[in-house]
Every structure is written in structure tokens, then in C-alpha cells.
Amino acid sequence: MRIGINCLTFDPLNVGGVTTYTLGLLRGLAAERGAHEIHIFIQPRYLSALKNILNSHEILIHSVRLPFAYSTANRAYFSNSRTVTRLVNHFITRRLAAHLEETVDLLYTPTTILTVYELKIPQVLSMHDIQHVHFPDFFRWYQHIARGIRYELSARYANAIQASSQFSKEDFLNFFSFLTEDSVFVIPEGVDVATFAAPRNIKAIIEKYKLPNHFLFYPAQLWKHKNHLTVLRALRWLRDNSSLDIPLVITGRRYHGSEEIFSYAESHCLDLYHLGNIPFDDLVTLFHASYLLIQAGLHESSSLPILEGCACSTAVIAARIPPIVEMAKTLDIELFSPTDPIDLAQQLARLWKDDARRAEMIVNNREQIIQFDWRVIARRYIKYFERIHIRHDT
């Protein structure tokens, strides 16, 4: 089978969860493809970057330009009409669609929404999440219009949708009433265990960024739903009520509303280190250097940083939300109430002082994390692609 990977709206140099997910899965598919061919479609300006990152001769990378008027097709959602948006997309992408249909037998899109809605070959989509449905205040009005139309059209025209957790699958089925049980399948996110587990120079990274020897690490873009303020409030409560002053190191790009994070930290004299977007090797080393990893997001499909932290032998505390509760059935993770800073503070104080418990978590996760290796995850994708291909042919 010729398996196509649609990376036409993908920037391999962008820092974020979808980028990490896509690159990890591409490496896994290249290693586990068997007799299948893997074809990646990417825009010319990202071609050399992707080749350098993947460094693999087992996959075929095609330089494909999006139609000149593709941005116009995307703006068709301002009509607030699904029909108009679909028809404009169909007209503008018709030649691209023919090229894809001729080159591959199945097209998989890892980047949230479809680029072309109507294809004669089956399409599989990783939608990741529909957080705009649950947290509308986090998005501007035009983003709501765009997401409402483009996500629904993508759900309608994908032959199958991958969900990273059972929670996400149920969320998709509940919101998109036209989806059926067997049209949404669950495969968890993965991690390159060998890369993250390899020893790192912790002393050098501490010196490079002038960090304290012991710190709480939160790698996440500065979106509102990442819930940084609850973490800062917990740290303030700890300092004021138990004299435990825990430094917080955060990474990620600033987004709308992120100034509130820095304003709160400054006004309460909290020990906050914001490193921004940093090189991948530095990020991995920070996982190793951190005393404890936290994930506090209010809405997630799963959590790549939790997998990465476990692979780096770092103990993890995370928000008690359904996808993370699912992960905690396999991985040894401490959970806290996501909107309760005092609960978080009390659990942080306990874990920070309990060397034995942290060591136990690390050992337990070292045994379990291998089942999330990208090569293991890629095999599951390939089996599902085979099933979709056979079903389509019959």
C-alpha cells in the first residue's frame, strides 16, 4: 500500500505538540512500514528542513505547492456556510486532489483538519481535540467561525478519525452526532524512548540558562487552557504558608493573555524562569534536570510532555482531567484538582520532600514507557491503515 502523509500545512520547525507528534510518528512509520511505501507531501519551503530532521531514505518526500488561492478557500468560512466553504475548497484544490489520488492509496493527515475534503481515496485524520467547544472564551470570534465549519467538514469527510484517548473519542462522538462508533479509533500518543532516555549534561543546562539546581518544570505553550495561573497560585500559597519556595521553569511561546502570567509572578515576587522556545536538545536535558514535572492543562487529548518526562526518568504531577486519568492507569502519575491551587500546593509539598516516592514513580514508569515508543505506536497505525484500505476496496 502507498500511504500518504499530508504535511501541506505543517511547519517542521514550529515548536508545539502537533509538531512533536507528527515528527515522532513519521519516524516510527519510516521504521515500521514493512512492505508499504510512505509518501510525505510538504510545501517546498519546508522540504529541506524536513529531510534534515527525518534523515531517512525509507520514505519518499514530495515537494507540493498548495494552490495559490488556497488561503482564499480557507477564508470561505466567513460566509458562515459549510456548503460554500466545501464548494470553494473543492474548486481550488481539484488539481491537488487528483495528484494525491494518483500518487497514494490512502491519505493520513496528522494536523487537526483536512486540507482537501473530497477525495476518491480514503482519508484518516488526527483531530487531536475540540477545545473551542469547551472553552469558547479562549478563542476570538473569527476563530470560532473557522473552527466550527472546518472541523465539522473535516469530521464529515474523513473516513476515520484517530483519537489519542477514550475521552477524546467520546468527545468527538458526542459533538459530531453523524460520526459512528467504528469511525473513531483510539491510539495513544508516543515518545522516542531512546532519545529521551539517553544521559544528558545536566550541569551544562543549569549553567546555560542560569537555573537553580532544583526546580519544577512546566513545558507548554502559554495558552490560557494550560492553566499556568493555578500553578503560580499554588507556589505562592506554599511559600506563604509553609515556607517552601519552589522555583518554576516554563518554556513556550507567549500568546494572547500570557502577560497575566508574568504580571502575577512579578506582583507576588515568585521565582519564575521563562525560557521561551528553546532547542530540542536543551528541552530534553531540562526534563532530566527537573526535580519534578508538572502538566496542569484544563483540556488535553493526552499529554506528550508526560510521556517525555517518564522517558527521562522524571517524576510527574498532573491535572486530574479524563485523558490524564486514563494515562495514570498505565503510568505512575500523581494527580491534583486542576482548578484548586491549595490541593496542588499540598501535593507539591509532599512530593518535593518525598525522595522515596519520586524514586518509586521513576522506576515504575521506566518499565511501562516502552509501550508508548513511537515504533510500537506506528505499528498500530499501519494495521489500522491496512484495515481502512481493505474496507475501501471492498
XYZ file of C-alpha atoms in Angstrom:
394
model
C 0.000 0.000 0.000
C 1.153 3.559 -0.725
C 0.475 5.508 2.469
C 0.404 9.281 2.061
C 1.087 11.676 4.942
C -0.421 15.112 4.402
C 2.045 17.680 5.793
C 0.971 20.505 3.479
C 0.011 22.784 6.389
C 2.877 21.569 8.573
C 5.950 23.553 9.629
C 8.556 21.069 10.960
C 10.443 23.884 12.703
C 7.438 25.117 14.669
C 7.554 24.305 18.377
C 4.421 22.629 19.701
C 2.582 19.434 20.457
C 1.304 18.749 16.948
C 4.823 19.188 15.539
C 6.308 16.800 18.107
C 3.505 14.324 17.463
C 3.884 14.436 13.684
C 7.671 14.109 13.601
C 7.644 11.271 16.116
C 5.023 9.350 14.181
C 6.814 9.930 10.862
C 9.990 8.409 12.281
C 8.009 5.474 13.635
C 6.248 4.883 10.319
C 9.547 5.029 8.429
C 10.981 2.345 10.725
C 7.916 0.086 10.794
C 6.499 0.492 7.283
C 7.188 -3.110 6.250
C 6.331 -3.627 2.575
C 4.359 -0.374 2.411
C 5.589 2.866 0.858
C 5.456 6.069 2.922
C 4.908 9.262 0.893
C 5.076 12.655 2.631
C 3.604 15.732 0.949
C 5.073 19.026 2.140
C 5.411 22.567 0.788
C 8.725 23.453 -0.915
C 9.815 25.972 1.743
C 9.827 23.226 4.397
C 11.278 20.423 2.257
C 14.956 20.682 3.249
C 14.118 21.173 6.928
C 12.003 18.025 6.992
C 14.654 15.995 5.164
C 17.292 17.116 7.658
C 15.076 16.291 10.640
C 13.988 12.859 9.418
C 17.317 11.893 7.832
C 15.705 8.766 6.395
C 15.889 7.106 2.988
C 12.966 4.827 3.775
C 10.342 7.463 2.948
C 9.514 9.450 -0.185
C 9.119 13.198 0.366
C 7.204 15.135 -2.290
C 7.506 18.895 -2.702
C 3.961 20.080 -3.398
C 2.688 23.638 -3.510
C -0.689 24.465 -2.101
C -2.884 26.141 -4.757
C -2.244 29.877 -4.998
C -5.814 30.616 -3.949
C -5.814 28.160 -1.020
C -5.850 30.976 1.527
C -8.983 32.259 -0.224
C -10.576 28.855 0.210
C -9.797 28.994 3.913
C -11.496 32.377 4.194
C -14.667 30.978 2.669
C -15.811 30.159 6.199
C -16.664 33.856 6.594
C -19.736 33.014 4.546
C -20.781 31.035 7.642
C -21.863 28.338 5.201
C -20.497 24.809 5.193
C -21.721 24.319 1.644
C -19.954 27.414 0.315
C -16.755 26.508 2.166
C -16.815 22.956 0.798
C -17.511 24.035 -2.789
C -14.782 26.695 -2.777
C -12.333 24.181 -1.332
C -13.302 21.583 -3.950
C -12.811 24.032 -6.842
C -9.453 25.374 -5.658
C -7.939 22.004 -4.653
C -9.212 19.877 -7.547
C -5.755 19.507 -9.184
C -4.101 18.816 -5.844
C -6.761 16.182 -5.155
C -6.067 14.469 -8.496
C -2.333 14.394 -7.751
C -2.885 12.863 -4.310
C -5.303 10.257 -5.688
C -2.803 9.269 -8.364
C 0.194 9.041 -6.006
C -1.112 7.194 -2.942
C -3.800 4.709 -1.904
C -4.648 6.317 1.458
C -4.007 9.796 2.890
C -3.389 10.432 6.570
C -3.462 13.982 7.991
C -1.858 14.426 11.429
C -2.515 18.173 11.623
C -6.050 18.542 13.017
C -8.148 19.354 9.918
C -8.288 18.154 6.308
C -6.655 20.130 3.508
C -8.873 18.628 0.801
C -12.353 17.497 1.798
C -13.363 15.322 -1.139
C -11.008 12.572 -2.294
C -11.613 9.256 -4.065
C -9.100 7.568 -1.751
C -9.764 7.062 1.982
C -8.658 9.797 4.377
C -7.646 9.307 8.016
C -7.408 12.318 10.337
C -5.912 13.070 13.755
C -8.155 15.868 15.022
C -6.462 15.949 18.470
C -9.147 17.942 20.324
C -12.144 20.264 20.063
C -11.278 22.566 22.942
C -13.038 25.504 21.242
C -16.289 23.725 22.101
C -15.477 23.504 25.806
C -13.531 26.739 26.318
C -15.007 29.274 23.860
C -13.559 32.202 25.832
C -10.074 31.141 24.794
C -10.772 31.964 21.131
C -11.625 35.076 19.120
C -14.915 35.313 17.253
C -13.470 34.576 13.801
C -11.619 31.544 15.194
C -14.964 30.169 16.367
C -16.464 30.556 12.911
C -13.447 28.949 11.254
C -13.204 26.060 13.696
C -16.943 25.406 13.697
C -17.080 24.992 9.922
C -13.677 23.479 9.139
C -13.724 20.963 11.985
C -17.201 19.762 11.063
C -16.344 19.392 7.369
C -13.162 17.530 8.309
C -15.114 15.171 10.561
C -17.674 14.539 7.811
C -15.220 13.820 5.009
C -12.617 11.812 6.931
C -13.183 8.074 6.579
C -11.755 7.590 10.062
C -10.611 9.833 12.930
C -7.818 8.967 15.346
C -8.281 9.940 18.995
C -5.429 9.896 21.498
C -7.666 8.820 24.389
C -11.030 7.235 25.044
C -12.162 10.609 26.410
C -11.383 12.297 23.088
C -13.204 9.590 21.163
C -16.332 10.057 23.263
C -15.975 13.828 22.939
C -15.913 13.585 19.133
C -18.854 11.175 19.059
C -20.934 13.373 21.361
C -20.261 16.598 19.482
C -20.354 15.283 15.903
C -23.588 13.300 16.047
C -23.100 11.968 12.495
C -19.968 10.014 13.493
C -20.297 6.307 14.232
C -18.532 4.239 16.876
C -16.301 2.452 14.369
C -15.314 5.665 12.548
C -13.250 6.877 15.523
C -10.338 4.766 16.748
C -8.070 5.238 19.765
C -4.279 5.088 19.503
C -2.281 6.913 22.198
C 0.458 9.422 21.572
C 4.049 8.239 21.609
C 7.606 9.141 22.547
C 11.057 8.348 21.184
C 12.173 6.471 24.291
C 15.815 6.044 23.252
C 16.271 9.767 22.531
C 14.667 10.972 25.751
C 16.208 8.310 27.982
C 19.802 8.951 26.862
C 22.004 10.587 29.548
C 22.336 14.386 29.396
C 24.708 17.047 30.728
C 22.542 18.489 33.472
C 25.236 20.781 34.891
C 25.705 22.444 31.497
C 21.995 23.209 31.032
C 21.745 24.672 34.543
C 24.662 26.963 33.798
C 23.445 27.880 30.308
C 20.078 29.192 31.492
C 21.247 30.228 34.999
C 18.717 27.992 36.721
C 18.541 26.757 40.314
C 19.611 23.168 40.974
C 16.080 22.096 41.957
C 13.043 23.342 40.047
C 9.523 22.472 38.944
C 9.332 22.201 35.156
C 6.299 23.057 33.018
C 6.942 22.776 29.251
C 3.875 24.192 27.488
C 2.882 26.998 25.169
C 1.468 29.942 27.094
C -2.167 29.329 26.171
C -4.876 30.063 28.747
C -6.000 26.452 28.891
C -2.509 25.419 30.020
C -3.533 26.825 33.400
C -0.240 28.443 34.432
C -2.016 30.728 36.901
C -3.184 27.827 39.053
C 0.411 26.623 39.285
C 1.633 30.092 40.275
C -1.121 30.455 42.883
C -0.136 27.088 44.348
C 3.510 28.145 44.565
C 2.524 31.409 46.230
C 0.396 29.533 48.782
C 3.284 27.169 49.503
C 5.726 29.990 50.091
C 3.354 31.966 52.286
C 2.011 29.038 54.312
C 4.807 26.506 54.553
C 7.974 28.495 53.755
C 8.655 26.174 50.811
C 9.840 28.284 47.884
C 9.792 26.200 44.664
C 11.239 27.794 41.502
C 9.173 27.283 38.346
C 10.788 26.917 34.914
C 8.489 27.291 31.915
C 9.063 27.123 28.168
C 6.854 28.001 25.228
C 5.768 30.904 23.095
C 3.750 33.815 24.505
C 0.160 34.010 23.294
C -2.794 36.308 23.906
C -3.359 36.676 27.635
C 0.057 35.377 28.665
C 1.004 38.743 30.186
C -1.300 37.835 33.069
C 1.130 35.043 33.953
C 4.133 37.340 34.191
C 2.183 40.085 35.902
C 1.060 37.665 38.635
C 4.547 36.262 39.129
C 6.100 39.710 39.331
C 3.499 41.226 41.647
C 3.878 38.314 44.090
C 7.675 38.030 43.726
C 7.568 34.421 42.563
C 10.661 32.616 41.318
C 9.689 32.197 37.629
C 12.063 31.428 34.743
C 10.592 31.739 31.240
C 12.957 30.315 28.593
C 10.691 30.715 25.564
C 11.142 28.349 22.617
C 14.442 26.526 23.085
C 16.398 23.950 21.039
C 15.131 20.385 21.197
C 18.278 19.026 22.861
C 18.021 21.689 25.572
C 14.385 20.803 26.145
C 15.200 17.122 26.622
C 18.026 17.994 29.007
C 15.658 20.156 31.060
C 13.385 17.136 31.516
C 16.365 15.306 33.010
C 17.411 18.289 35.129
C 13.985 18.981 36.640
C 13.183 17.821 40.149
C 9.525 17.362 39.216
C 7.491 17.767 36.018
C 4.025 19.311 36.059
C 1.226 19.264 33.488
C -1.669 21.499 34.506
C -3.764 21.830 31.328
C -7.530 22.129 31.678
C -8.234 20.389 28.374
C -5.936 17.924 26.595
C -6.360 14.982 24.254
C -3.434 13.321 26.026
C -0.001 14.631 27.069
C 3.249 14.266 25.158
C 5.250 16.010 27.941
C 4.114 13.378 30.451
C 5.409 10.610 28.173
C 8.620 12.545 27.599
C 9.088 13.153 31.313
C 8.576 9.472 32.116
C 11.083 8.511 29.415
C 13.577 10.929 31.007
C 13.098 9.331 34.449
C 11.376 12.392 35.896
C 8.505 12.131 38.387
C 5.250 13.711 37.157
C 2.318 15.517 38.773
C -0.614 16.367 36.501
C -4.129 17.777 36.431
C -6.877 15.273 37.121
C -8.701 15.510 33.786
C -10.143 12.462 31.953
C -7.330 11.840 29.402
C -4.656 12.084 32.106
C -6.637 9.793 34.397
C -6.541 7.279 31.509
C -2.763 7.649 31.281
C -2.465 7.173 35.032
C -3.921 3.672 34.667
C -0.648 2.684 32.985
C 1.852 5.268 34.186
C 2.571 6.186 37.808
C 1.442 9.830 37.954
C 0.299 11.935 40.900
C -2.926 13.842 40.148
C -4.331 17.120 41.506
C -7.588 19.020 41.122
C -6.892 21.315 38.123
C -8.618 24.418 39.498
C -7.634 24.033 43.160
C -4.271 25.703 43.895
C -4.295 24.567 47.529
C -4.706 20.911 46.540
C -1.822 21.321 44.116
C 0.282 23.103 46.725
C -0.209 20.386 49.303
C 0.652 17.618 46.850
C 3.699 19.508 45.619
C 4.936 19.903 49.189
C 4.539 16.187 49.826
C 6.262 15.068 46.614
C 9.020 17.654 46.849
C 10.133 16.213 50.189
C 9.475 12.520 49.489
C 12.547 11.145 47.719
C 11.341 7.555 48.088
C 8.001 8.241 46.370
C 9.621 10.066 43.469
C 12.118 7.216 43.012
C 9.256 4.692 43.038
C 7.399 6.621 40.319
C 10.521 6.782 38.175
C 11.158 3.038 38.417
C 7.528 2.145 37.694
C 7.384 4.389 34.628
C 10.698 3.156 33.267
C 9.083 -0.275 32.902
C 5.858 0.996 31.326
C 7.019 3.718 28.957
C 8.311 1.295 26.302
C 4.750 0.513 25.211
C 4.447 4.181 24.160
C 7.560 4.132 21.968
C 6.790 5.636 18.556
C 7.772 2.437 16.761
C 5.184 0.491 18.783
C 2.576 3.195 18.149
C 3.407 3.325 14.416
C 2.679 -0.406 14.052
C -0.830 0.216 15.355
C -1.365 2.988 12.802
C -0.192 0.797 9.948
C -2.549 -2.006 10.976
C -5.424 0.453 11.014
C -4.443 1.938 7.646
C -4.453 -1.601 6.223
C -7.940 -2.188 7.596
C -9.266 1.097 6.144
C -7.673 0.340 2.768
C -9.200 -3.127 2.578
C -12.600 -1.817 3.661
C -12.473 0.892 0.985
C -11.521 -1.551 -1.780
C -14.375 -3.889 -0.930
